[in-house]
């Protein structure tokens, strides 16, 4: 029996299997609104066979967007557009649906698709904010140091977007606290040189993450899940370490956070990335999972069904995020299920792909009914 295709409970939420399509920015939005592309792209991923699809990093405020082409969830129009889109996709998609809520912090106001190509205010961009007035590198602008009032406002933006995600009907929200964006930069001693209660010691650097976690858990139903994407390491001397992130994961678990997605990097230009071989971040998930007791999702170069199966079977992660391999093969999870003998299959309208109708091709099962 495949472990990858076993159900998993995240708090009160049950996923049909442990394959996740993680968030992937499309840079196709205008004014934070989804484009027809989003419906087509996400609709395809919604019948990929993955138990969970997480919508791309979505700005909790206008200045929290990586670029002007990011999705946003900070006004009524965006909420209405995402509600309509998700409801249409769910007509056919049996997957559970999450959304990643993000504030880009000092890495905001970029050209879409590539970084660092900052867009200054005179060209329609804005001055980004961060924990300290320290630029990511000489190619990035110096952010404005956030006041305590601005930090409270940022926490409130996460809360308001979470309430919007609740009304839209998402099953899960994931907070982007990795890759050098706002929360990640507060966590990292490289970006955070504050001398107040948000800087210095690990508990201080964790304070923003914990405030966001507590405030979101208060407004998000217990029957649905909240996760955090974190950096297992900054890949640089003096940056956040796996030991520190394990402490963060323990604290998040105590706040009622259901899982962490373990990624890495993005806080400093001088980072020394390891060779990006298959599963290069799995050991970070393994360490954090065992050290903190929280459920984890691993991401990064998970390419093959048997590789994903082994990660879950060996207890190195509870879920496996398959990003680019699913872009390349949007039926990645269905093909993995066939290979591993999991109980999922193609949507009804693709009945011609059954063994009876396509001799020689392995039998597939019908996908379970779409959610209401
Ligand atoms: C096109 C693209 C957009 C991405 N956007 C996001 C994002 O919005 N939020 C995030 O946390 N990670 C983002 N990522 C990172 C992926 O979620 C994933 O962690 C990374 O691609 C490694 O997994 P892979 O090797 O399976 O692609 C993005 C990756 C890609 C390829």
PDB file of N, CA, C and O in Angstrom, residues 196-266:
ATOM      1  N   UNK A 196      14.711  46.636  19.322  1.00  0.00           N
ATOM      2  CA  UNK A 196      13.499  46.614  20.150  1.00  0.00           C
ATOM      3  C   UNK A 196      13.034  45.167  20.350  1.00  0.00           C
ATOM      4  O   UNK A 196      13.803  44.222  20.126  1.00  0.00           O
ATOM      5  N   UNK A 197      11.801  44.961  20.726  1.00  0.00           N
ATOM      6  CA  UNK A 197      11.283  43.618  21.029  1.00  0.00           C
ATOM      7  C   UNK A 197      11.113  42.717  19.813  1.00  0.00           C
ATOM      8  O   UNK A 197      10.681  41.559  19.948  1.00  0.00           O
ATOM      9  N   UNK A 198      11.412  43.221  18.617  1.00  0.00           N
ATOM     10  CA  UNK A 198      11.296  42.400  17.398  1.00  0.00           C
ATOM     11  C   UNK A 198      12.667  42.005  16.830  1.00  0.00           C
ATOM     12  O   UNK A 198      12.743  41.454  15.742  1.00  0.00           O
ATOM     13  N   UNK A 199      13.742  42.307  17.568  1.00  0.00           N
ATOM     14  CA  UNK A 199      15.069  41.981  17.037  1.00  0.00           C
ATOM     15  C   UNK A 199      15.972  41.411  18.107  1.00  0.00           C
ATOM     16  O   UNK A 199      15.637  41.418  19.295  1.00  0.00           O
ATOM     17  N   UNK A 200      17.103  40.872  17.679  1.00  0.00           N
ATOM     18  CA  UNK A 200      18.078  40.355  18.644  1.00  0.00           C
ATOM     19  C   UNK A 200      17.887  38.868  18.900  1.00  0.00           C
ATOM     20  O   UNK A 200      18.172  38.038  18.020  1.00  0.00           O
ATOM     21  N   UNK A 201      17.361  38.529  20.077  1.00  0.00           N
ATOM     22  CA  UNK A 201      17.236  37.112  20.460  1.00  0.00           C
ATOM     23  C   UNK A 201      16.266  36.376  19.529  1.00  0.00           C
ATOM     24  O   UNK A 201      15.430  37.002  18.854  1.00  0.00           O
ATOM     25  N   UNK A 202      16.340  35.058  19.521  1.00  0.00           N
ATOM     26  CA  UNK A 202      15.420  34.278  18.677  1.00  0.00           C
ATOM     27  C   UNK A 202      13.954  34.562  19.035  1.00  0.00           C
ATOM     28  O   UNK A 202      13.143  34.810  18.133  1.00  0.00           O
ATOM     29  N   UNK A 203      13.574  34.546  20.325  1.00  0.00           N
ATOM     30  CA  UNK A 203      12.164  34.849  20.627  1.00  0.00           C
ATOM     31  C   UNK A 203      11.731  36.215  20.080  1.00  0.00           C
ATOM     32  O   UNK A 203      10.601  36.364  19.610  1.00  0.00           O
ATOM     33  N   UNK A 204      12.606  37.187  20.116  1.00  0.00           N
ATOM     34  CA  UNK A 204      12.258  38.502  19.558  1.00  0.00           C
ATOM     35  C   UNK A 204      12.102  38.441  18.036  1.00  0.00           C
ATOM     36  O   UNK A 204      11.175  39.005  17.475  1.00  0.00           O
ATOM     37  N   UNK A 205      13.031  37.768  17.376  1.00  0.00           N
ATOM     38  CA  UNK A 205      12.949  37.682  15.907  1.00  0.00           C
ATOM     39  C   UNK A 205      11.728  36.864  15.474  1.00  0.00           C
ATOM     40  O   UNK A 205      11.162  37.077  14.411  1.00  0.00           O
ATOM     41  N   UNK A 206      11.317  35.932  16.359  1.00  0.00           N
ATOM     42  CA  UNK A 206      10.134  35.102  16.063  1.00  0.00           C
ATOM     43  C   UNK A 206       8.827  35.823  16.350  1.00  0.00           C
ATOM     44  O   UNK A 206       7.760  35.351  15.984  1.00  0.00           O
ATOM     45  N   UNK A 207       8.926  36.982  17.020  1.00  0.00           N
ATOM     46  CA  UNK A 207       7.712  37.601  17.556  1.00  0.00           C
ATOM     47  C   UNK A 207       6.680  37.913  16.471  1.00  0.00           C
ATOM     48  O   UNK A 207       5.479  37.653  16.662  1.00  0.00           O
ATOM     49  N   UNK A 208       7.115  38.447  15.330  1.00  0.00           N
ATOM     50  CA  UNK A 208       6.160  38.768  14.269  1.00  0.00           C
ATOM     51  C   UNK A 208       5.461  37.489  13.781  1.00  0.00           C
ATOM     52  O   UNK A 208       4.233  37.457  13.639  1.00  0.00           O
ATOM     53  N   UNK A 209       6.246  36.438  13.547  1.00  0.00           N
ATOM     54  CA  UNK A 209       5.650  35.159  13.080  1.00  0.00           C
ATOM     55  C   UNK A 209       4.608  34.665  14.077  1.00  0.00           C
ATOM     56  O   UNK A 209       3.506  34.243  13.694  1.00  0.00           O
ATOM     57  N   UNK A 210       4.948  34.745  15.348  1.00  0.00           N
ATOM     58  CA  UNK A 210       4.036  34.218  16.383  1.00  0.00           C
ATOM     59  C   UNK A 210       2.795  35.108  16.506  1.00  0.00           C
ATOM     60  O   UNK A 210       1.673  34.604  16.652  1.00  0.00           O
ATOM     61  N   UNK A 211       2.988  36.407  16.403  1.00  0.00           N
ATOM     62  CA  UNK A 211       1.809  37.299  16.459  1.00  0.00           C
ATOM     63  C   UNK A 211       0.866  37.010  15.296  1.00  0.00           C
ATOM     64  O   UNK A 211      -0.356  36.972  15.469  1.00  0.00           O
ATOM     65  N   UNK A 212       1.441  36.792  14.112  1.00  0.00           N
ATOM     66  CA  UNK A 212       0.607  36.473  12.942  1.00  0.00           C
ATOM     67  C   UNK A 212      -0.109  35.133  13.167  1.00  0.00           C
ATOM     68  O   UNK A 212      -1.317  35.009  12.936  1.00  0.00           O
ATOM     69  N   UNK A 213       0.638  34.145  13.643  1.00  0.00           N
ATOM     70  CA  UNK A 213       0.051  32.805  13.853  1.00  0.00           C
ATOM     71  C   UNK A 213      -1.111  32.875  14.848  1.00  0.00           C
ATOM     72  O   UNK A 213      -2.198  32.340  14.589  1.00  0.00           O
ATOM     73  N   UNK A 214      -0.886  33.535  15.980  1.00  0.00           N
ATOM     74  CA  UNK A 214      -1.941  33.602  17.021  1.00  0.00           C
ATOM     75  C   UNK A 214      -3.168  34.348  16.506  1.00  0.00           C
ATOM     76  O   UNK A 214      -4.295  33.907  16.696  1.00  0.00           O
ATOM     77  N   UNK A 215      -2.908  35.476  15.843  1.00  0.00           N
ATOM     78  CA  UNK A 215      -4.036  36.301  15.387  1.00  0.00           C
ATOM     79  C   UNK A 215      -4.826  35.585  14.297  1.00  0.00           C
ATOM     80  O   UNK A 215      -6.063  35.652  14.260  1.00  0.00           O
ATOM     81  N   UNK A 216      -4.129  34.863  13.423  1.00  0.00           N
ATOM     82  CA  UNK A 216      -4.841  34.153  12.357  1.00  0.00           C
ATOM     83  C   UNK A 216      -5.626  32.982  12.922  1.00  0.00           C
ATOM     84  O   UNK A 216      -6.745  32.703  12.500  1.00  0.00           O
ATOM     85  N   UNK A 217      -5.029  32.283  13.887  1.00  0.00           N
ATOM     86  CA  UNK A 217      -5.715  31.098  14.444  1.00  0.00           C
ATOM     87  C   UNK A 217      -7.024  31.507  15.121  1.00  0.00           C
ATOM     88  O   UNK A 217      -7.996  30.765  15.096  1.00  0.00           O
ATOM     89  N   UNK A 218      -7.049  32.723  15.671  1.00  0.00           N
ATOM     90  CA  UNK A 218      -8.273  33.205  16.341  1.00  0.00           C
ATOM     91  C   UNK A 218      -9.433  33.370  15.368  1.00  0.00           C
ATOM     92  O   UNK A 218     -10.574  33.199  15.749  1.00  0.00           O
ATOM     93  N   UNK A 219      -9.117  33.756  14.113  1.00  0.00           N
ATOM     94  CA  UNK A 219     -10.213  34.046  13.179  1.00  0.00           C
ATOM     95  C   UNK A 219     -10.448  32.917  12.168  1.00  0.00           C
ATOM     96  O   UNK A 219     -11.390  32.971  11.390  1.00  0.00           O
ATOM     97  N   UNK A 220      -9.576  31.904  12.157  1.00  0.00           N
ATOM     98  CA  UNK A 220      -9.695  30.833  11.142  1.00  0.00           C
ATOM     99  C   UNK A 220     -10.337  29.611  11.797  1.00  0.00           C
ATOM    100  O   UNK A 220      -9.922  29.224  12.900  1.00  0.00           O
ATOM    101  N   UNK A 221     -11.338  28.997  11.156  1.00  0.00           N
ATOM    102  CA  UNK A 221     -12.050  27.891  11.805  1.00  0.00           C
ATOM    103  C   UNK A 221     -11.125  26.730  12.179  1.00  0.00           C
ATOM    104  O   UNK A 221     -10.220  26.379  11.419  1.00  0.00           O
ATOM    105  N   UNK A 222     -11.405  26.116  13.326  1.00  0.00           N
ATOM    106  CA  UNK A 222     -10.574  24.997  13.802  1.00  0.00           C
ATOM    107  C   UNK A 222     -10.676  23.805  12.853  1.00  0.00           C
ATOM    108  O   UNK A 222      -9.770  22.968  12.791  1.00  0.00           O
ATOM    109  N   UNK A 223     -11.763  23.733  12.085  1.00  0.00           N
ATOM    110  CA  UNK A 223     -11.947  22.596  11.170  1.00  0.00           C
ATOM    111  C   UNK A 223     -11.085  22.720   9.921  1.00  0.00           C
ATOM    112  O   UNK A 223     -11.091  21.843   9.071  1.00  0.00           O
ATOM    113  N   UNK A 224     -10.384  23.831   9.785  1.00  0.00           N
ATOM    114  CA  UNK A 224      -9.542  24.005   8.594  1.00  0.00           C
ATOM    115  C   UNK A 224      -8.108  24.306   9.016  1.00  0.00           C
ATOM    116  O   UNK A 224      -7.864  24.657  10.158  1.00  0.00           O
ATOM    117  N   UNK A 225      -7.197  24.173   8.072  1.00  0.00           N
ATOM    118  CA  UNK A 225      -5.771  24.152   8.458  1.00  0.00           C
ATOM    119  C   UNK A 225      -5.049  25.469   8.182  1.00  0.00           C
ATOM    120  O   UNK A 225      -5.400  26.205   7.265  1.00  0.00           O
ATOM    121  N   UNK A 226      -4.037  25.705   9.001  1.00  0.00           N
ATOM    122  CA  UNK A 226      -3.093  26.813   8.758  1.00  0.00           C
ATOM    123  C   UNK A 226      -1.677  26.240   8.745  1.00  0.00           C
ATOM    124  O   UNK A 226      -1.309  25.457   9.632  1.00  0.00           O
ATOM    125  N   UNK A 227      -0.905  26.640   7.751  1.00  0.00           N
ATOM    126  CA  UNK A 227       0.499  26.246   7.701  1.00  0.00           C
ATOM    127  C   UNK A 227       1.386  27.467   7.556  1.00  0.00           C
ATOM    128  O   UNK A 227       0.914  28.572   7.285  1.00  0.00           O
ATOM    129  N   UNK A 228       2.664  27.268   7.768  1.00  0.00           N
ATOM    130  CA  UNK A 228       3.673  28.310   7.549  1.00  0.00           C
ATOM    131  C   UNK A 228       4.739  27.744   6.630  1.00  0.00           C
ATOM    132  O   UNK A 228       5.208  26.621   6.847  1.00  0.00           O
ATOM    133  N   UNK A 229       5.137  28.514   5.613  1.00  0.00           N
ATOM    134  CA  UNK A 229       6.331  28.117   4.850  1.00  0.00           C
ATOM    135  C   UNK A 229       7.527  28.791   5.501  1.00  0.00           C
ATOM    136  O   UNK A 229       7.523  30.019   5.687  1.00  0.00           O
ATOM    137  N   UNK A 230       8.519  27.989   5.880  1.00  0.00           N
ATOM    138  CA  UNK A 230       9.668  28.519   6.619  1.00  0.00           C
ATOM    139  C   UNK A 230      10.974  28.167   5.903  1.00  0.00           C
ATOM    140  O   UNK A 230      11.011  27.251   5.078  1.00  0.00           O
ATOM    141  N   UNK A 231      12.020  28.877   6.287  1.00  0.00           N
ATOM    142  CA  UNK A 231      13.356  28.552   5.799  1.00  0.00           C
ATOM    143  C   UNK A 231      14.028  27.596   6.783  1.00  0.00           C
ATOM    144  O   UNK A 231      14.212  27.954   7.955  1.00  0.00           O
ATOM    145  N   UNK A 232      14.403  26.422   6.317  1.00  0.00           N
ATOM    146  CA  UNK A 232      15.185  25.521   7.166  1.00  0.00           C
ATOM    147  C   UNK A 232      16.584  26.071   7.406  1.00  0.00           C
ATOM    148  O   UNK A 232      17.215  25.794   8.419  1.00  0.00           O
ATOM    149  N   UNK A 233      17.065  26.860   6.469  1.00  0.00           N
ATOM    150  CA  UNK A 233      18.370  27.542   6.589  1.00  0.00           C
ATOM    151  C   UNK A 233      18.409  28.699   5.598  1.00  0.00           C
ATOM    152  O   UNK A 233      17.713  28.667   4.579  1.00  0.00           O
ATOM    153  N   UNK A 234      19.238  29.699   5.928  1.00  0.00           N
ATOM    154  CA  UNK A 234      19.472  30.805   4.982  1.00  0.00           C
ATOM    155  C   UNK A 234      20.676  30.507   4.083  1.00  0.00           C
ATOM    156  O   UNK A 234      21.019  31.323   3.222  1.00  0.00           O
ATOM    157  N   UNK A 235      21.342  29.377   4.314  1.00  0.00           N
ATOM    158  CA  UNK A 235      22.543  29.000   3.541  1.00  0.00           C
ATOM    159  C   UNK A 235      23.645  30.044   3.653  1.00  0.00           C
ATOM    160  O   UNK A 235      24.392  30.280   2.707  1.00  0.00           O
ATOM    161  N   UNK A 236      23.747  30.706   4.791  1.00  0.00           N
ATOM    162  CA  UNK A 236      24.825  31.690   4.949  1.00  0.00           C
ATOM    163  C   UNK A 236      25.178  31.782   6.425  1.00  0.00           C
ATOM    164  O   UNK A 236      24.288  31.711   7.287  1.00  0.00           O
ATOM    165  N   UNK A 237      26.451  31.910   6.669  1.00  0.00           N
ATOM    166  CA  UNK A 237      26.963  32.106   8.033  1.00  0.00           C
ATOM    167  C   UNK A 237      26.238  33.296   8.668  1.00  0.00           C
ATOM    168  O   UNK A 237      26.129  34.352   8.051  1.00  0.00           O
ATOM    169  N   UNK A 238      25.728  33.113   9.860  1.00  0.00           N
ATOM    170  CA  UNK A 238      25.037  34.221  10.537  1.00  0.00           C
ATOM    171  C   UNK A 238      23.559  34.313  10.204  1.00  0.00           C
ATOM    172  O   UNK A 238      22.838  35.145  10.740  1.00  0.00           O
ATOM    173  N   UNK A 239      23.074  33.459   9.310  1.00  0.00           N
ATOM    174  CA  UNK A 239      21.640  33.448   8.970  1.00  0.00           C
ATOM    175  C   UNK A 239      20.876  32.480   9.863  1.00  0.00           C
ATOM    176  O   UNK A 239      21.434  31.911  10.806  1.00  0.00           O
ATOM    177  N   UNK A 240      19.603  32.292   9.555  1.00  0.00           N
ATOM    178  CA  UNK A 240      18.799  31.385  10.382  1.00  0.00           C
ATOM    179  C   UNK A 240      19.257  29.947  10.146  1.00  0.00           C
ATOM    180  O   UNK A 240      19.687  29.593   9.039  1.00  0.00           O
ATOM    181  N   UNK A 241      19.195  29.142  11.204  1.00  0.00           N
ATOM    182  CA  UNK A 241      19.691  27.765  11.132  1.00  0.00           C
ATOM    183  C   UNK A 241      18.541  26.792  11.332  1.00  0.00           C
ATOM    184  O   UNK A 241      17.462  27.174  11.787  1.00  0.00           O
ATOM    185  N   UNK A 242      18.812  25.534  11.062  1.00  0.00           N
ATOM    186  CA  UNK A 242      17.761  24.516  11.226  1.00  0.00           C
ATOM    187  C   UNK A 242      17.380  24.368  12.704  1.00  0.00           C
ATOM    188  O   UNK A 242      16.223  24.099  13.034  1.00  0.00           O
ATOM    189  N   UNK A 243      18.349  24.597  13.605  1.00  0.00           N
ATOM    190  CA  UNK A 243      18.026  24.516  15.052  1.00  0.00           C
ATOM    191  C   UNK A 243      17.029  25.623  15.408  1.00  0.00           C
ATOM    192  O   UNK A 243      16.067  25.393  16.139  1.00  0.00           O
ATOM    193  N   UNK A 244      17.291  26.840  14.890  1.00  0.00           N
ATOM    194  CA  UNK A 244      16.376  27.952  15.197  1.00  0.00           C
ATOM    195  C   UNK A 244      14.997  27.704  14.594  1.00  0.00           C
ATOM    196  O   UNK A 244      13.975  27.973  15.230  1.00  0.00           O
ATOM    197  N   UNK A 245      14.975  27.201  13.373  1.00  0.00           N
ATOM    198  CA  UNK A 245      13.673  26.973  12.739  1.00  0.00           C
ATOM    199  C   UNK A 245      12.919  25.847  13.454  1.00  0.00           C
ATOM    200  O   UNK A 245      11.685  25.853  13.488  1.00  0.00           O
ATOM    201  N   UNK A 246      13.647  24.907  14.030  1.00  0.00           N
ATOM    202  CA  UNK A 246      12.984  23.858  14.817  1.00  0.00           C
ATOM    203  C   UNK A 246      12.296  24.495  16.036  1.00  0.00           C
ATOM    204  O   UNK A 246      11.158  24.138  16.377  1.00  0.00           O
ATOM    205  N   UNK A 247      12.968  25.459  16.668  1.00  0.00           N
ATOM    206  CA  UNK A 247      12.339  26.181  17.803  1.00  0.00           C
ATOM    207  C   UNK A 247      11.101  26.937  17.321  1.00  0.00           C
ATOM    208  O   UNK A 247      10.071  26.956  17.994  1.00  0.00           O
ATOM    209  N   UNK A 248      11.218  27.563  16.163  1.00  0.00           N
ATOM    210  CA  UNK A 248      10.065  28.283  15.600  1.00  0.00           C
ATOM    211  C   UNK A 248       8.908  27.306  15.360  1.00  0.00           C
ATOM    212  O   UNK A 248       7.760  27.597  15.703  1.00  0.00           O
ATOM    213  N   UNK A 249       9.227  26.152  14.792  1.00  0.00           N
ATOM    214  CA  UNK A 249       8.174  25.163  14.484  1.00  0.00           C
ATOM    215  C   UNK A 249       7.467  24.699  15.756  1.00  0.00           C
ATOM    216  O   UNK A 249       6.242  24.537  15.778  1.00  0.00           O
ATOM    217  N   UNK A 250       8.255  24.514  16.833  1.00  0.00           N
ATOM    218  CA  UNK A 250       7.637  24.121  18.123  1.00  0.00           C
ATOM    219  C   UNK A 250       6.665  25.201  18.583  1.00  0.00           C
ATOM    220  O   UNK A 250       5.547  24.923  19.000  1.00  0.00           O
ATOM    221  N   UNK A 251       7.111  26.451  18.492  1.00  0.00           N
ATOM    222  CA  UNK A 251       6.264  27.568  18.952  1.00  0.00           C
ATOM    223  C   UNK A 251       5.021  27.691  18.069  1.00  0.00           C
ATOM    224  O   UNK A 251       3.922  27.958  18.570  1.00  0.00           O
ATOM    225  N   UNK A 252       5.179  27.470  16.776  1.00  0.00           N
ATOM    226  CA  UNK A 252       4.016  27.555  15.875  1.00  0.00           C
ATOM    227  C   UNK A 252       3.018  26.443  16.203  1.00  0.00           C
ATOM    228  O   UNK A 252       1.800  26.655  16.212  1.00  0.00           O
ATOM    229  N   UNK A 253       3.545  25.262  16.491  1.00  0.00           N
ATOM    230  CA  UNK A 253       2.662  24.137  16.849  1.00  0.00           C
ATOM    231  C   UNK A 253       1.851  24.489  18.100  1.00  0.00           C
ATOM    232  O   UNK A 253       0.651  24.227  18.172  1.00  0.00           O
ATOM    233  N   UNK A 254       2.527  25.127  19.051  1.00  0.00           N
ATOM    234  CA  UNK A 254       1.815  25.522  20.289  1.00  0.00           C
ATOM    235  C   UNK A 254       0.740  26.580  20.016  1.00  0.00           C
ATOM    236  O   UNK A 254      -0.218  26.691  20.774  1.00  0.00           O
ATOM    237  N   UNK A 255       0.898  27.336  18.934  1.00  0.00           N
ATOM    238  CA  UNK A 255      -0.131  28.331  18.573  1.00  0.00           C
ATOM    239  C   UNK A 255      -1.279  27.697  17.778  1.00  0.00           C
ATOM    240  O   UNK A 255      -2.168  28.412  17.315  1.00  0.00           O
ATOM    241  N   UNK A 256      -1.214  26.394  17.519  1.00  0.00           N
ATOM    242  CA  UNK A 256      -2.286  25.743  16.764  1.00  0.00           C
ATOM    243  C   UNK A 256      -2.045  25.716  15.267  1.00  0.00           C
ATOM    244  O   UNK A 256      -2.967  25.483  14.485  1.00  0.00           O
ATOM    245  N   UNK A 257      -0.798  25.935  14.853  1.00  0.00           N
ATOM    246  CA  UNK A 257      -0.466  25.829  13.420  1.00  0.00           C
ATOM    247  C   UNK A 257      -0.301  24.338  13.093  1.00  0.00           C
ATOM    248  O   UNK A 257       0.293  23.581  13.860  1.00  0.00           O
ATOM    249  N   UNK A 258      -0.859  23.935  11.941  1.00  0.00           N
ATOM    250  CA  UNK A 258      -0.981  22.509  11.656  1.00  0.00           C
ATOM    251  C   UNK A 258       0.224  21.887  10.958  1.00  0.00           C
ATOM    252  O   UNK A 258       0.435  20.690  11.058  1.00  0.00           O
ATOM    253  N   UNK A 259       0.960  22.694  10.199  1.00  0.00           N
ATOM    254  CA  UNK A 259       2.120  22.124   9.501  1.00  0.00           C
ATOM    255  C   UNK A 259       3.078  23.238   9.101  1.00  0.00           C
ATOM    256  O   UNK A 259       2.685  24.416   9.079  1.00  0.00           O
ATOM    257  N   UNK A 260       4.311  22.873   8.784  1.00  0.00           N
ATOM    258  CA  UNK A 260       5.218  23.826   8.123  1.00  0.00           C
ATOM    259  C   UNK A 260       5.724  23.211   6.817  1.00  0.00           C
ATOM    260  O   UNK A 260       5.937  21.995   6.733  1.00  0.00           O
ATOM    261  N   UNK A 261       5.856  24.063   5.817  1.00  0.00           N
ATOM    262  CA  UNK A 261       6.514  23.674   4.566  1.00  0.00           C
ATOM    263  C   UNK A 261       7.954  24.127   4.709  1.00  0.00           C
ATOM    264  O   UNK A 261       8.208  25.308   4.986  1.00  0.00           O
ATOM    265  N   UNK A 262       8.886  23.199   4.521  1.00  0.00           N
ATOM    266  CA  UNK A 262      10.285  23.545   4.789  1.00  0.00           C
ATOM    267  C   UNK A 262      11.024  23.817   3.478  1.00  0.00           C
ATOM    268  O   UNK A 262      11.252  22.917   2.674  1.00  0.00           O
ATOM    269  N   UNK A 263      11.350  25.101   3.304  1.00  0.00           N
ATOM    270  CA  UNK A 263      12.113  25.537   2.141  1.00  0.00           C
ATOM    271  C   UNK A 263      13.406  26.168   2.659  1.00  0.00           C
ATOM    272  O   UNK A 263      13.802  25.901   3.808  1.00  0.00           O
ATOM    273  N   UNK A 264      14.034  27.027   1.882  1.00  0.00           N
ATOM    274  CA  UNK A 264      15.290  27.625   2.353  1.00  0.00           C
ATOM    275  C   UNK A 264      15.702  28.783   1.447  1.00  0.00           C
ATOM    276  O   UNK A 264      15.199  28.932   0.333  1.00  0.00           O
ATOM    277  N   UNK A 265      16.628  29.602   1.971  1.00  0.00           N
ATOM    278  CA  UNK A 265      17.297  30.617   1.151  1.00  0.00           C
ATOM    279  C   UNK A 265      16.485  31.877   0.889  1.00  0.00           C
ATOM    280  O   UNK A 265      15.368  32.039   1.343  1.00  0.00           O
ATOM    281  N   UNK A 266      17.134  32.787   0.169  1.00  0.00           N
ATOM    282  CA  UNK A 266      16.449  33.996  -0.280  1.00  0.00           C
ATOM    283  C   UNK A 266      16.634  35.201   0.621  1.00  0.00           C
ATOM    284  O   UNK A 266      16.128  36.276   0.320  1.00  0.00           O
TER     285      UNK A 266
END
